XYZ file of C-alpha atoms in Angstrom:
450
model
C -0.096 0.075 0.088
C 1.164 3.562 -0.775
C 3.204 5.002 2.142
C 3.329 1.635 4.221
C 6.429 -0.314 5.267
C 7.698 -2.809 2.630
C 9.146 -6.169 3.256
C 10.584 -8.094 0.122
C 10.787 -11.779 0.175
C 13.749 -12.930 -1.704
C 14.318 -16.487 -0.286
C 12.538 -19.269 -2.078
C 12.242 -21.309 1.091
C 10.249 -18.388 2.765
C 7.585 -18.351 0.089
C 5.524 -21.226 1.291
C 5.649 -19.916 4.881
C 4.230 -16.537 3.670
C 1.614 -18.313 1.617
C 0.382 -20.364 4.702
C -0.468 -17.202 6.552
C -3.156 -16.091 4.082
C -5.193 -14.476 6.799
C -2.445 -12.592 8.616
C -0.539 -11.813 5.510
C -3.643 -11.119 3.398
C -4.047 -10.417 -0.253
C -7.931 -10.046 0.014
C -7.257 -6.781 2.167
C -5.556 -5.409 -0.897
C -8.120 -6.761 -3.335
C -10.846 -4.887 -1.688
C -8.899 -1.643 -2.047
C -8.145 -2.231 -5.763
C -11.948 -2.691 -6.265
C -12.530 0.788 -4.837
C -9.568 2.668 -6.468
C -9.045 0.733 -9.696
C -12.607 -0.073 -10.671
C -14.393 2.922 -9.053
C -17.128 0.906 -7.190
C -19.418 2.870 -4.882
C -18.999 3.192 -1.193
C -21.604 0.597 -0.438
C -20.270 -1.954 -2.973
C -16.743 -1.460 -1.216
C -18.184 -2.070 2.087
C -19.638 -5.483 0.786
C -16.355 -6.625 -0.848
C -14.368 -5.500 2.018
C -16.536 -6.922 4.771
C -14.992 -10.115 6.440
C -12.184 -10.241 3.910
C -10.127 -12.628 5.808
C -12.945 -14.914 6.839
C -14.471 -17.705 4.991
C -18.085 -16.090 4.714
C -16.534 -12.908 3.086
C -16.967 -12.014 -0.621
C -13.336 -12.344 -1.523
C -12.836 -15.561 0.363
C -15.982 -17.093 -1.245
C -14.952 -15.739 -4.811
C -12.761 -18.899 -5.585
C -15.480 -21.313 -4.701
C -17.867 -19.614 -7.013
C -15.681 -19.756 -10.146
C -13.494 -22.726 -9.328
C -15.464 -25.251 -11.561
C -15.476 -22.773 -14.477
C -11.639 -22.332 -14.654
C -10.563 -25.954 -13.857
C -10.419 -28.772 -16.106
C -13.751 -29.682 -17.367
C -16.779 -28.549 -19.616
C -16.640 -24.906 -18.594
C -13.002 -24.486 -19.299
C -13.313 -26.522 -22.602
C -16.181 -24.446 -23.788
C -14.033 -21.268 -23.288
C -11.079 -22.771 -25.000
C -13.096 -24.226 -27.918
C -14.736 -21.021 -28.756
C -11.431 -19.057 -28.397
C -9.694 -21.722 -30.761
C -12.581 -21.360 -33.197
C -12.001 -17.545 -33.368
C -8.267 -17.890 -33.824
C -8.599 -20.612 -36.567
C -11.104 -18.563 -38.468
C -9.041 -15.368 -38.334
C -5.733 -17.344 -39.379
C -7.659 -18.885 -42.330
C -8.348 -15.307 -43.374
C -4.785 -14.190 -42.994
C -3.628 -17.217 -45.037
C -5.845 -16.281 -47.847
C -4.630 -12.692 -47.916
C -1.115 -13.946 -48.399
C 2.215 -12.244 -47.381
C 1.282 -9.342 -45.071
C 3.285 -6.852 -43.156
C 2.040 -6.053 -39.766
C 3.265 -4.587 -36.331
C 3.561 -7.795 -34.325
C 2.495 -6.724 -30.985
C -0.360 -4.722 -32.285
C -1.515 -7.631 -34.381
C -1.039 -10.352 -31.730
C -2.798 -8.358 -29.027
C -5.832 -7.859 -31.226
C -6.042 -11.531 -32.237
C -5.879 -12.737 -28.594
C -8.056 -9.966 -27.107
C -10.903 -10.819 -29.632
C -10.415 -14.629 -29.071
C -10.073 -14.295 -25.149
C -13.163 -12.214 -24.753
C -15.257 -14.347 -27.254
C -14.617 -17.284 -25.007
C -15.559 -15.657 -21.849
C -18.311 -13.196 -22.817
C -20.189 -14.960 -25.574
C -22.019 -13.881 -28.726
C -22.674 -10.357 -27.278
C -19.104 -9.843 -26.336
C -18.665 -6.035 -25.825
C -15.070 -6.186 -27.200
C -16.516 -6.897 -30.793
C -16.806 -3.276 -30.913
C -13.570 -1.533 -31.916
C -14.475 1.412 -29.595
C -14.377 -1.108 -26.622
C -11.099 -2.609 -27.640
C -9.535 0.917 -27.996
C -10.969 1.943 -24.664
C -9.191 -1.009 -22.987
C -5.903 0.010 -24.471
C -6.469 3.558 -23.090
C -7.430 2.250 -19.708
C -4.734 -0.206 -18.940
C -1.722 2.152 -18.972
C -3.065 4.231 -16.416
C -4.127 1.632 -13.932
C -1.256 2.334 -11.473
C -2.468 5.999 -11.238
C -5.715 4.694 -10.042
C -4.042 2.288 -7.558
C -1.734 4.915 -6.221
C -4.581 7.516 -6.017
C -2.622 10.065 -8.044
C -5.550 12.113 -9.067
C -6.325 9.964 -12.177
C -9.306 12.282 -13.200
C -6.785 15.005 -13.685
C -3.528 13.156 -14.346
C -4.723 10.259 -16.237
C -7.679 11.878 -18.000
C -7.656 9.287 -21.075
C -7.593 6.238 -18.767
C -10.271 7.721 -16.496
C -12.681 8.483 -19.308
C -11.974 5.055 -21.030
C -12.910 3.378 -17.605
C -16.081 5.209 -17.349
C -16.979 4.429 -20.962
C -16.286 0.666 -20.450
C -18.470 0.789 -17.223
C -21.472 2.029 -19.370
C -20.853 -0.683 -21.929
C -20.787 -3.281 -19.238
C -23.889 -1.974 -17.687
C -25.912 -2.498 -20.862
C -24.243 -5.994 -21.187
C -25.580 -6.893 -17.702
C -28.867 -5.148 -17.898
C -29.674 -6.976 -21.180
C -28.773 -10.501 -19.519
C -26.249 -11.024 -22.258
C -24.013 -12.735 -19.743
C -26.593 -15.648 -19.749
C -25.128 -16.536 -23.359
C -21.448 -16.305 -22.158
C -19.357 -18.587 -20.422
C -19.734 -20.364 -17.023
C -17.010 -18.115 -15.800
C -19.002 -14.921 -16.453
C -22.057 -16.468 -15.154
C -20.313 -17.417 -11.772
C -19.058 -13.919 -11.553
C -22.515 -12.399 -11.810
C -23.782 -15.284 -9.468
C -21.681 -14.210 -6.481
C -22.308 -10.410 -6.985
C -26.189 -11.280 -6.983
C -25.722 -13.522 -3.707
C -24.005 -10.460 -2.072
C -26.879 -8.225 -3.285
C -24.500 -6.015 -5.380
C -26.445 -4.160 -8.054
C -25.751 -4.755 -11.778
C -24.397 -1.224 -12.251
C -21.686 -2.079 -9.739
C -21.149 -5.596 -11.308
C -20.349 -3.489 -14.590
C -17.638 -1.638 -12.779
C -16.350 -4.747 -11.269
C -16.154 -6.344 -14.696
C -13.711 -3.705 -15.813
C -11.262 -5.460 -13.334
C -12.667 -8.784 -14.622
C -11.338 -7.872 -18.232
C -7.888 -7.292 -16.605
C -7.876 -10.804 -15.431
C -9.010 -12.058 -18.744
C -6.555 -10.233 -21.050
C -3.965 -8.118 -19.343
C -1.203 -10.825 -19.288
C -2.602 -12.990 -22.256
C -1.610 -10.234 -24.823
C 1.949 -9.431 -24.026
C 2.535 -13.095 -23.174
C 1.487 -13.996 -26.848
C 3.834 -11.465 -28.242
C 6.804 -12.772 -26.293
C 5.959 -16.492 -27.070
C 5.817 -15.624 -30.819
C 9.034 -13.551 -30.526
C 10.924 -16.491 -28.901
C 9.769 -19.194 -31.258
C 10.212 -17.223 -34.467
C 13.506 -15.328 -33.518
C 15.296 -18.712 -32.962
C 15.447 -21.232 -35.744
C 16.254 -24.143 -33.284
C 13.207 -23.356 -31.082
C 10.982 -23.114 -34.275
C 12.185 -26.372 -35.659
C 11.893 -28.310 -32.387
C 8.338 -26.961 -31.938
C 7.239 -27.685 -35.638
C 8.541 -31.339 -35.426
C 6.669 -31.727 -32.190
C 3.390 -30.311 -33.544
C 3.420 -31.936 -36.868
C 3.063 -35.167 -35.123
C -0.278 -34.398 -34.330
C -1.306 -33.310 -37.923
C -3.248 -35.793 -40.151
C -3.087 -34.853 -43.889
C -5.283 -36.278 -46.543
C -5.511 -35.014 -50.141
C -4.063 -31.558 -49.233
C -6.266 -31.110 -46.094
C -4.760 -30.951 -42.723
C -6.570 -31.876 -39.672
C -5.540 -31.181 -36.045
C -7.167 -31.623 -32.747
C -5.720 -28.861 -30.382
C -6.629 -30.835 -27.496
C -4.002 -33.351 -28.310
C -1.472 -30.721 -28.597
C -2.278 -29.375 -25.278
C -1.778 -32.675 -23.577
C 1.224 -33.878 -25.635
C 3.557 -31.154 -26.578
C 6.248 -30.807 -23.805
C 8.563 -28.691 -25.818
C 5.726 -26.049 -26.575
C 4.757 -26.109 -22.860
C 8.320 -25.823 -21.626
C 8.794 -22.824 -24.073
C 5.822 -21.099 -22.579
C 6.935 -21.491 -19.050
C 10.437 -20.289 -19.980
C 8.872 -17.279 -21.772
C 7.344 -16.446 -18.331
C 10.536 -17.155 -16.443
C 12.627 -15.093 -18.792
C 10.236 -12.182 -19.174
C 8.111 -12.140 -16.149
C 8.069 -9.063 -13.804
C 4.931 -9.924 -11.677
C 4.980 -9.118 -8.020
C 2.625 -10.890 -5.483
C 1.514 -8.650 -2.632
C 0.208 -9.206 0.898
C -0.989 -6.831 3.532
C -0.179 -7.486 7.214
C -3.253 -7.515 9.308
C -1.300 -7.987 12.421
C 2.327 -8.184 13.698
C 3.872 -11.563 12.577
C 7.082 -13.254 13.137
C 8.009 -14.959 9.746
C 9.802 -18.248 10.113
C 10.608 -17.099 13.796
C 13.170 -14.760 12.463
C 11.656 -11.730 10.964
C 9.161 -9.394 12.456
C 6.618 -8.066 9.972
C 4.833 -5.160 11.360
C 1.000 -4.632 11.155
C -0.079 -2.283 8.263
C 2.986 -3.191 6.174
C 3.177 -4.655 2.670
C 4.975 -7.897 1.799
C 6.120 -8.421 -1.807
C 7.293 -11.526 -3.558
C 9.019 -10.284 -6.991
C 8.876 -12.972 -9.572
C 12.044 -11.507 -11.236
C 14.047 -12.348 -8.197
C 13.025 -15.987 -8.103
C 13.517 -16.395 -11.774
C 16.998 -15.319 -11.729
C 18.488 -17.377 -8.880
C 21.599 -19.186 -10.202
C 21.269 -21.885 -7.646
C 17.891 -22.582 -8.668
C 18.167 -22.334 -12.536
C 22.008 -23.194 -12.994
C 24.485 -21.431 -15.014
C 22.322 -20.743 -17.952
C 19.848 -18.596 -15.745
C 20.507 -15.613 -18.187
C 19.821 -17.631 -21.206
C 16.493 -18.526 -22.968
C 16.350 -22.387 -22.768
C 13.158 -23.577 -24.324
C 13.667 -27.020 -22.981
C 14.538 -25.947 -19.381
C 11.180 -27.230 -17.989
C 11.087 -30.765 -19.828
C 11.462 -33.487 -17.213
C 14.400 -35.759 -17.745
C 15.166 -39.065 -16.142
C 17.838 -38.799 -13.550
C 17.854 -35.015 -13.537
C 16.344 -33.121 -10.715
C 14.034 -30.277 -11.966
C 14.312 -26.758 -10.526
C 11.935 -26.465 -7.421
C 8.476 -25.671 -8.786
C 7.912 -22.839 -6.029
C 10.635 -20.832 -7.723
C 8.395 -20.540 -10.836
C 6.213 -17.519 -10.217
C 4.816 -16.864 -13.647
C 1.234 -16.963 -12.286
C 1.880 -16.156 -8.701
C 1.221 -18.562 -5.940
C -0.994 -19.260 -2.894
C -3.760 -16.673 -2.455
C -2.383 -14.692 -5.582
C -2.267 -17.703 -7.837
C -3.961 -16.825 -10.982
C -7.119 -18.899 -11.313
C -7.399 -18.459 -15.017
C -3.814 -19.755 -15.883
C -5.185 -22.760 -17.668
C -7.456 -20.671 -19.839
C -4.605 -18.234 -20.594
C -2.072 -21.019 -21.192
C -4.287 -22.840 -23.641
C -4.968 -19.690 -25.711
C -1.337 -18.777 -25.879
C -0.162 -22.308 -26.770
C -2.912 -22.865 -29.277
C -2.237 -19.627 -31.105
C 1.505 -20.302 -31.106
C 0.966 -23.747 -32.262
C -1.170 -22.657 -35.327
C 1.144 -19.967 -36.271
C 4.124 -22.274 -36.100
C 2.472 -24.822 -38.254
C 0.949 -22.545 -40.849
C 3.161 -19.378 -41.167
C 6.554 -17.910 -41.465
C 7.244 -14.608 -39.641
C 10.215 -12.553 -40.540
C 11.364 -9.056 -39.405
C 11.063 -6.576 -42.098
C 14.503 -5.235 -41.145
C 15.950 -8.625 -41.721
C 17.143 -9.030 -38.093
C 15.260 -9.977 -34.925
C 16.055 -7.168 -32.219
C 14.515 -7.723 -28.778
C 12.395 -4.797 -27.687
C 13.435 -3.237 -24.351
C 10.680 -3.097 -21.668
C 11.657 0.045 -19.590
C 8.327 1.895 -20.256
C 6.185 -1.051 -19.365
C 3.344 -0.574 -16.750
C 3.825 -2.109 -13.359
C 0.398 -3.849 -13.464
C 1.040 -6.834 -15.781
C 3.065 -9.866 -14.771
C 4.437 -9.927 -18.191
C 5.797 -6.555 -19.652
C 4.597 -4.793 -22.663
C 7.522 -4.053 -25.344
C 8.671 -0.522 -25.610
C 8.521 -0.603 -29.312
C 6.792 -2.745 -31.887
C 8.413 -5.129 -34.587
C 7.459 -4.698 -38.101
C 7.163 -8.326 -39.577
C 6.005 -10.116 -42.623
C 3.697 -12.949 -41.944
C 3.768 -15.594 -44.902
C 1.551 -18.483 -45.213
C 3.642 -21.632 -45.616
C 1.371 -23.315 -48.155
C -2.136 -23.174 -49.425
C -3.541 -26.279 -47.747
C -6.749 -26.188 -46.109
C -6.724 -26.568 -42.311
C -9.602 -28.206 -40.084
C -8.928 -27.240 -36.710
C -10.880 -28.600 -33.602
C -10.667 -28.723 -29.831
C -12.336 -31.742 -28.498
C -11.799 -31.260 -24.814
C -9.059 -31.952 -22.249
C -9.872 -33.247 -18.651
C -6.520 -32.805 -16.911
C -4.682 -29.783 -15.254
C -1.550 -28.887 -16.978
C 1.575 -28.581 -14.893
C 2.116 -24.806 -14.709
C 2.512 -23.619 -11.133
C 3.792 -25.312 -7.989
C 0.192 -26.098 -6.952
C -0.407 -27.762 -10.267
C 2.616 -29.932 -9.984
C 2.234 -30.598 -6.213
C 4.981 -28.289 -4.857
C 2.350 -26.916 -2.445
C -0.604 -28.597 -0.797
C -3.976 -27.865 -2.397
C -5.251 -26.443 0.805
C -2.759 -23.620 0.581
C -3.702 -22.545 -2.868
C -6.673 -20.354 -2.310
C -6.862 -18.972 -5.832
C -8.050 -15.440 -6.383
C -9.905 -13.435 -9.135
């Protein structure tokens, strides 16, 4: 919190200790203030959200139970993934018919994934189909920190403020028209908990501005960096293509692929994704001390202070990741017989404990499937003739994955003129992404959050 004492957790061994104390070292205490400052909810709604925020009957403690089945392996998650895959496949069919095209890579990938992600969540009346809504999001997101720090955003971040107000009105119409009933289980669950706590629909609309943050904020830059790492390195590209083509069936010039098979049987692709997060991730998990607490019987954390766990620190520890810690190794996360893998707790791509991203399986699937289709169907070359990694110094402090400081002009070229039939039949297992998925932390400690 602004103005409070700050403690930074750098030791990997202390992370589980902090995460166990989710009531004393509380994330929900920070969440309620984010709803007030970032989303602009009313005083009465803030009181509902912040009430009993460390007790099981509180809104923020109940939230994970309401959405758990919608974002875990099963029909709800499959439906979202299937719709997103359909949108991506249709769009890439269009690009293939157009032929070689020059685009700005970040601008292009963020649009493709924003539309696919929001279609999967919000359904046929997805507000982001309107270019004005998409543009509003791009104006709002860079100013989020101004809202969080309460630095007079109405004056100093006017564009972001007006974009937030515009999106709130659009969401209000979406919910008042019951358009969410045609959307995913996830959006229906989010409305369900608000109704249960008697939060009016105009306030649900404001909360959904933050809901969009959870859906797309990290998805968009993650896709950019994933495409960058795959296509800028011929070895990575060849390894992934070889792995993916094992799932392609070709008959009379028609290529068929079930991306559910890719999701479950592509260790190099998944490892590349996790390494992308390790190499680029800048997320910070935060907690608020509700009382004095002696951490690990050694460190006194004072009441009212903020505890931070920066991913960047954990992702750059040589004793965990070895001598190649500063290199991008796309096979780093592949399990090999006789070789001890890095401790899962050190991988903080999606947070952990009470800050573990509940939508990680949805996000991961989208990015993997888009990357897979691009590797199979297209070549991407920088117009300048050389791949140059953009800096990230100007990126906002909100996203767990940074936005590039500049865009890359690239040429997208279809590899052939074959017809592709893309499907997603369903996948009933959890991918091994975080320590909680792998088993590095007991499930009882993983109180996932919105």
